[in-house]
Tab-separated table of C-alpha atoms in Angstrom:
chain	number	residue	atom	x	y	z
A	1	MET	CA	0.000	0.000	0.000
A	2	LYS	CA	2.835	2.361	0.841
A	3	ARG	CA	4.489	1.565	-2.497
A	4	VAL	CA	1.256	2.428	-4.343
A	5	ASN	CA	0.964	5.721	-2.491
A	6	SER	CA	4.568	6.480	-3.364
A	7	TRP	CA	3.912	5.910	-7.076
A	8	VAL	CA	0.790	8.069	-6.901
A	9	THR	CA	2.838	10.866	-5.367
A	10	TYR	CA	5.463	10.611	-8.121
A	11	LEU	CA	2.762	10.673	-10.794
A	12	GLN	CA	1.213	13.790	-9.255
A	13	VAL	CA	4.470	15.750	-9.317
A	14	ALA	CA	5.615	14.378	-12.696
A	15	PRO	CA	3.828	16.956	-14.950
A	16	LEU	CA	5.142	19.942	-13.005
A	17	SER	CA	8.601	18.381	-12.788
A	18	LEU	CA	8.604	17.832	-16.547
A	19	VAL	CA	7.628	21.444	-17.213
A	20	PHE	CA	10.280	22.620	-14.752
A	21	LEU	CA	12.889	20.446	-16.464
A	22	LEU	CA	12.030	21.420	-20.050
A	23	PHE	CA	11.487	25.146	-19.590
A	24	LEU	CA	13.975	26.030	-16.840
A	25	VAL	CA	16.694	23.454	-16.261
A	26	VAL	CA	17.376	22.573	-19.904
A	27	PRO	CA	17.554	26.200	-21.170
A	28	ILE	CA	19.850	27.265	-18.317
A	29	ALA	CA	22.061	24.212	-18.830
A	30	THR	CA	22.237	25.005	-22.555
A	31	ILE	CA	23.310	28.585	-21.835
A	32	VAL	CA	26.018	27.362	-19.452
A	33	VAL	CA	27.342	24.889	-22.016
A	34	VAL	CA	27.334	27.408	-24.874
A	35	SER	CA	29.167	29.949	-22.696
A	36	PHE	CA	32.300	27.784	-22.987
A	37	PHE	CA	32.124	27.481	-26.787
A	38	ASP	CA	34.349	29.276	-29.242
A	39	TYR	CA	32.962	31.372	-32.082
A	40	SER	CA	33.887	33.207	-35.226
A	41	THR	CA	32.088	35.758	-37.341
A	42	THR	CA	30.059	33.040	-39.044
A	43	GLN	CA	29.783	30.041	-36.726
A	44	ILE	CA	29.746	28.675	-33.197
A	45	ILE	CA	32.484	26.136	-32.518
A	46	PRO	CA	31.886	23.501	-29.809
A	47	ALA	CA	34.775	23.599	-27.347
A	48	PHE	CA	35.603	24.118	-23.710
A	49	LEU	CA	37.269	27.516	-23.356
A	50	LEU	CA	37.453	30.049	-20.553
A	51	GLN	CA	38.182	32.832	-23.003
A	52	ASN	CA	34.635	34.206	-22.960
A	53	TYR	CA	34.700	34.617	-19.182
A	54	GLU	CA	38.231	36.046	-19.222
A	55	GLU	CA	37.329	38.675	-21.806
A	56	LEU	CA	34.150	39.478	-19.902
A	57	LEU	CA	35.557	39.742	-16.381
A	58	LEU	CA	38.834	41.449	-17.319
A	59	SER	CA	37.184	44.204	-19.331
A	60	PRO	CA	36.708	47.596	-17.607
A	61	VAL	CA	33.669	48.174	-19.817
A	62	THR	CA	32.000	45.109	-18.302
A	63	TRP	CA	32.486	46.363	-14.761
A	64	GLN	CA	31.209	49.824	-15.671
A	65	THR	CA	28.167	48.297	-17.318
A	66	TYR	CA	27.406	46.081	-14.336
A	67	LEU	CA	27.797	49.038	-11.961
A	68	GLN	CA	25.441	51.078	-14.146
A	69	THR	CA	22.904	48.251	-14.132
A	70	LEU	CA	23.190	47.883	-10.343
A	71	GLN	CA	22.708	51.627	-10.003
A	72	PHE	CA	19.514	51.452	-12.047
A	73	ALA	CA	18.314	48.494	-9.954
A	74	VAL	CA	19.007	50.179	-6.595
A	75	ILE	CA	17.464	53.542	-7.524
A	76	THR	CA	14.416	51.856	-9.057
A	77	TRP	CA	14.057	49.598	-6.011
A	78	VAL	CA	14.130	52.546	-3.585
A	79	LEU	CA	11.618	54.607	-5.556
A	80	THR	CA	9.227	51.737	-6.253
A	81	LEU	CA	9.406	50.706	-2.586
A	82	LEU	CA	8.510	54.199	-1.370
A	83	ILE	CA	5.726	54.677	-3.895
A	84	GLY	CA	4.429	51.106	-3.660
A	85	PHE	CA	4.419	51.110	0.146
A	86	THR	CA	2.548	54.420	0.213
A	87	ILE	CA	-0.100	53.234	-2.251
A	88	ALA	CA	-0.520	49.898	-0.470
A	89	TYR	CA	-0.748	51.635	2.915
A	90	TYR	CA	-3.466	53.955	1.647
A	91	LEU	CA	-5.474	51.121	0.110
A	92	ALA	CA	-5.135	48.877	3.162
A	93	PHE	CA	-5.720	51.341	5.994
A	94	TYR	CA	-7.489	54.413	4.614
A	95	VAL	CA	-9.938	52.789	2.201
A	96	ARG	CA	-12.421	51.035	4.455
A	97	SER	CA	-14.738	49.541	1.860
A	98	PRO	CA	-13.519	46.265	0.308
A	99	THR	CA	-15.353	47.232	-2.868
A	100	TRP	CA	-13.458	50.493	-3.188
A	101	GLN	CA	-10.228	48.712	-2.346
A	102	THR	CA	-10.847	46.386	-5.269
A	103	VAL	CA	-11.828	49.241	-7.598
A	104	LEU	CA	-8.771	51.345	-6.746
A	105	PHE	CA	-6.523	48.310	-6.964
A	106	LEU	CA	-7.867	47.593	-10.463
A	107	VAL	CA	-7.200	51.223	-11.393
A	108	CYS	CA	-3.541	50.609	-10.526
A	109	THR	CA	-3.493	47.681	-12.957
A	110	ILE	CA	-4.938	49.619	-15.909
A	111	PRO	CA	-1.491	50.526	-17.333
A	112	PHE	CA	-0.758	46.795	-17.626
A	113	TRP	CA	-3.509	46.533	-20.216
A	114	THR	CA	-1.114	48.050	-22.760
A	115	SER	CA	2.343	47.081	-23.926
A	116	ASN	CA	5.399	48.160	-21.945
A	117	ILE	CA	6.896	49.633	-25.102
A	118	ILE	CA	3.808	51.762	-25.732
A	119	ARG	CA	3.906	53.056	-22.173
A	120	MET	CA	7.581	53.932	-22.547
A	121	ILE	CA	7.085	55.683	-25.876
A	122	SER	CA	4.242	57.710	-24.375
A	123	TRP	CA	6.825	59.551	-22.240
A	124	ILE	CA	8.687	60.880	-25.288
A	125	PRO	CA	6.218	63.658	-26.273
A	126	PHE	CA	5.956	64.602	-22.613
A	127	LEU	CA	9.670	64.742	-21.776
A	128	GLY	CA	11.144	65.845	-25.105
A	129	ARG	CA	12.966	69.119	-25.672
A	130	ASN	CA	9.785	70.581	-27.162
A	131	GLY	CA	7.517	68.334	-25.131
A	132	LEU	CA	4.703	69.151	-22.760
A	133	MET	CA	6.879	69.395	-19.642
A	134	ASN	CA	9.400	71.832	-21.088
A	135	SER	CA	6.675	73.845	-22.788
A	136	ALA	CA	4.754	74.208	-19.527
A	137	LEU	CA	7.861	75.205	-17.561
A	138	LEU	CA	8.827	77.766	-20.207
A	139	GLU	CA	5.319	79.230	-20.228
A	140	LEU	CA	5.383	79.564	-16.450
A	141	GLY	CA	8.783	81.251	-16.591
A	142	LEU	CA	10.364	78.655	-14.295
A	143	ILE	CA	13.149	77.890	-16.780
A	144	GLN	CA	14.862	79.945	-19.479
A	145	GLN	CA	15.665	77.066	-21.829
A	146	PRO	CA	14.424	73.498	-22.254
A	147	LEU	CA	15.743	70.899	-19.835
A	148	GLU	CA	17.913	68.436	-21.694
A	149	PHE	CA	18.087	65.726	-19.024
A	150	LEU	CA	14.397	64.836	-19.135
A	151	LEU	CA	14.662	62.552	-22.160
A	152	PHE	CA	17.319	60.169	-23.482
A	153	SER	CA	19.126	60.105	-20.170
A	154	ASN	CA	19.488	58.036	-17.002
A	155	PHE	CA	16.643	60.054	-15.534
A	156	ALA	CA	14.323	58.911	-18.323
A	157	VAL	CA	15.408	55.289	-17.845
A	158	VAL	CA	14.705	55.343	-14.102
A	159	LEU	CA	11.397	57.138	-14.651
A	160	ALA	CA	10.295	54.458	-17.105
A	161	TYR	CA	11.374	51.698	-14.724
A	162	VAL	CA	9.386	53.205	-11.863
A	163	HIS	CA	6.365	53.656	-14.090
A	164	LEU	CA	6.534	50.086	-15.370
A	165	TYR	CA	7.343	48.158	-12.214
A	166	THR	CA	5.827	49.955	-9.231
A	167	LEU	CA	2.819	47.651	-9.360
A	168	PHE	CA	5.117	44.694	-8.725
A	169	MET	CA	5.846	46.309	-5.365
A	170	VAL	CA	2.277	47.376	-4.615
A	171	VAL	CA	0.692	43.927	-4.961
A	172	PRO	CA	2.755	41.893	-2.451
A	173	ILE	CA	2.946	44.735	0.084
A	174	PHE	CA	-0.801	45.290	-0.097
A	175	ASN	CA	-1.315	41.548	0.318
A	176	SER	CA	0.805	41.660	3.490
A	177	MET	CA	-0.970	44.694	4.883
A	178	VAL	CA	-4.497	43.359	4.492
A	179	ARG	CA	-3.471	40.311	6.523
A	180	ILE	CA	-2.370	42.385	9.511
A	181	ASP	CA	-4.637	41.889	12.520
A	182	ARG	CA	-6.184	45.277	13.238
A	183	SER	CA	-6.183	44.478	16.958
A	184	LEU	CA	-2.398	44.831	16.874
A	185	LEU	CA	-2.752	48.402	15.652
A	186	GLU	CA	-5.331	49.144	18.331
A	187	ALA	CA	-3.030	47.669	20.973
A	188	ALA	CA	-0.188	49.877	19.746
A	189	ARG	CA	-2.388	52.979	19.935
A	190	ASP	CA	-3.643	51.985	23.395
A	191	GLY	CA	-0.021	51.611	24.482
A	192	GLY	CA	0.658	55.220	23.512
A	193	ALA	CA	2.475	54.596	20.248
A	194	SER	CA	2.363	57.400	17.708
A	195	GLY	CA	1.443	56.835	14.086
A	196	TRP	CA	5.092	56.685	13.031
A	197	GLN	CA	5.967	54.324	15.889
A	198	THR	CA	3.114	52.008	14.901
A	199	LEU	CA	4.246	52.124	11.293
A	200	TRP	CA	7.883	51.415	12.137
A	201	ASN	CA	7.443	48.832	14.905
A	202	VAL	CA	4.251	47.022	13.870
A	203	ILE	CA	3.289	47.491	10.231
A	204	LEU	CA	6.734	47.509	8.645
A	205	PRO	CA	7.997	44.283	10.326
A	206	LEU	CA	4.805	42.464	9.349
A	207	CYS	CA	5.182	43.669	5.738
A	208	LYS	CA	8.742	42.389	5.325
A	209	PRO	CA	7.713	39.261	3.366
A	210	GLY	CA	5.698	41.360	0.915
A	211	ILE	CA	8.527	43.880	0.597
A	212	ALA	CA	10.979	41.048	-0.081
A	213	ILE	CA	8.781	39.526	-2.798
A	214	GLY	CA	8.264	42.900	-4.467
A	215	SER	CA	11.989	43.628	-4.247
A	216	ILE	CA	12.836	40.321	-5.910
A	217	PHE	CA	10.438	41.077	-8.752
A	218	VAL	CA	11.719	44.619	-9.325
A	219	VAL	CA	15.441	43.922	-8.973
A	220	THR	CA	15.473	40.817	-11.174
A	221	ILE	CA	13.419	42.460	-13.921
A	222	VAL	CA	15.541	45.619	-13.976
A	223	MET	CA	18.796	43.648	-13.963
A	224	GLY	CA	17.783	41.720	-17.081
A	225	ASP	CA	16.037	44.519	-18.973
A	226	PHE	CA	17.418	45.994	-22.175
A	227	VAL	CA	14.424	47.457	-24.038
A	228	THR	CA	13.845	50.286	-21.553
A	229	VAL	CA	17.502	51.308	-21.543
A	230	ARG	CA	17.677	51.217	-25.321
A	231	LEU	CA	14.550	53.317	-25.891
A	232	MET	CA	14.703	55.779	-23.009
A	233	SER	CA	18.441	56.485	-22.997
A	234	GLY	CA	18.663	57.074	-26.727
A	235	GLY	CA	21.696	54.798	-26.898
A	236	GLN	CA	23.639	56.921	-24.407
A	237	THR	CA	23.525	54.386	-21.562
A	238	ALA	CA	24.446	50.722	-21.408
A	239	SER	CA	23.108	47.841	-19.354
A	240	VAL	CA	23.987	44.179	-19.010
A	241	GLY	CA	20.896	43.124	-20.959
A	242	LEU	CA	21.702	45.575	-23.741
A	243	MET	CA	25.292	44.325	-23.844
A	244	MET	CA	24.041	40.756	-24.312
A	245	MET	CA	21.637	41.828	-27.036
A	246	ASN	CA	24.424	43.602	-28.910
A	247	ALA	CA	26.592	40.481	-28.675
A	248	MET	CA	23.793	38.335	-30.077
A	249	SER	CA	23.189	40.791	-32.914
A	250	LEU	CA	26.848	40.194	-33.890
A	251	LEU	CA	26.310	36.393	-33.653
A	252	GLN	CA	28.586	36.237	-30.600
A	253	TYR	CA	26.315	33.814	-28.788
A	254	PRO	CA	28.981	32.220	-26.535
A	255	ALA	CA	30.033	35.654	-25.262
A	256	ALA	CA	26.405	36.572	-24.641
A	257	ALA	CA	25.857	33.246	-22.870
A	258	ALA	CA	28.857	33.867	-20.585
A	259	ASN	CA	27.435	37.292	-19.754
A	260	ALA	CA	24.063	35.684	-19.037
A	261	VAL	CA	25.661	33.167	-16.652
A	262	VAL	CA	27.462	35.910	-14.722
A	263	LEU	CA	24.267	37.959	-14.532
A	264	LEU	CA	22.297	34.916	-13.391
A	265	ILE	CA	24.805	34.257	-10.598
A	266	LEU	CA	24.640	37.899	-9.499
A	267	VAL	CA	20.835	37.881	-9.462
A	268	LEU	CA	20.710	34.577	-7.576
A	269	LEU	CA	23.116	35.941	-4.957
A	270	THR	CA	20.931	39.032	-4.568
A	271	VAL	CA	17.800	36.914	-4.157
A	272	ALA	CA	19.610	34.629	-1.700
A	273	VAL	CA	20.574	37.608	0.461
A	274	MET	CA	16.975	38.837	0.474
A	275	MET	CA	15.664	35.414	1.429
A	276	ARG	CA	18.212	35.169	4.231
A	277	LEU	CA	17.030	38.474	5.642
A	278	VAL	CA	13.298	37.777	5.278
A	279	ASP	CA	11.323	34.541	5.392
A	280	ILE	CA	9.085	34.988	2.353
A	281	ARG	CA	7.451	31.613	2.950
A	282	LYS	CA	5.081	33.434	5.314
A	283	GLU	CA	3.633	35.157	2.275
A	284	LEU	CA	3.290	32.067	0.077
């Protein structure tokens, strides 16, 4: 009987295990293998070389690009955390009606009904040299000449990231907040805690799993992104994802694969640190 139950258990997990194997393990293993191959301008040559990693890790351009990507990830994470926490806090504690909570939450998801590229491009007529922002500031007399940093700059890249990925921070934090027992907040107020003390000592610790999940989403997406950097920086800024895309456009697939492996290791280390600091299993 125990042997039958064991076989039933294996059969139940087999479909998910097969999907996991085919769509995650095999592609990653393929990338790792290809990263050691040699290549020329016209072909990929099966081999086992460390040259791709040596060229990648010994290049100052690589380190500058990784630092730039980390900078984008950190700034985006901070801004999305502040904005996402504020929105989630308002929805969870200031909107009393569950119906209105649902309605306002759906309003936050409306931008996801359109393509990311369309949402990025929509910033161009607003931030351009002759765009709506500069025109309004000139009309008000607040500036004497158009602001050049608004578009095709690091500012535009970060702005697009925050616009695109704040919802990834709102959802898990809001999910954590609505689970908080309101009696804990009443106990904190009865104990003489101020609003900030309640926020810092009660709400924030209980929201750590949601913050960790949102942080993992935002950081991993930003680290691997290349479309936003390409469109919003006007080609003036590089990222790891963009560097890999350029390598693939030149048919340098082993070099791109080596870059992907290094990026994957960096992202996994970042996620591991987050999971060590916060037990996200409480949220799952």
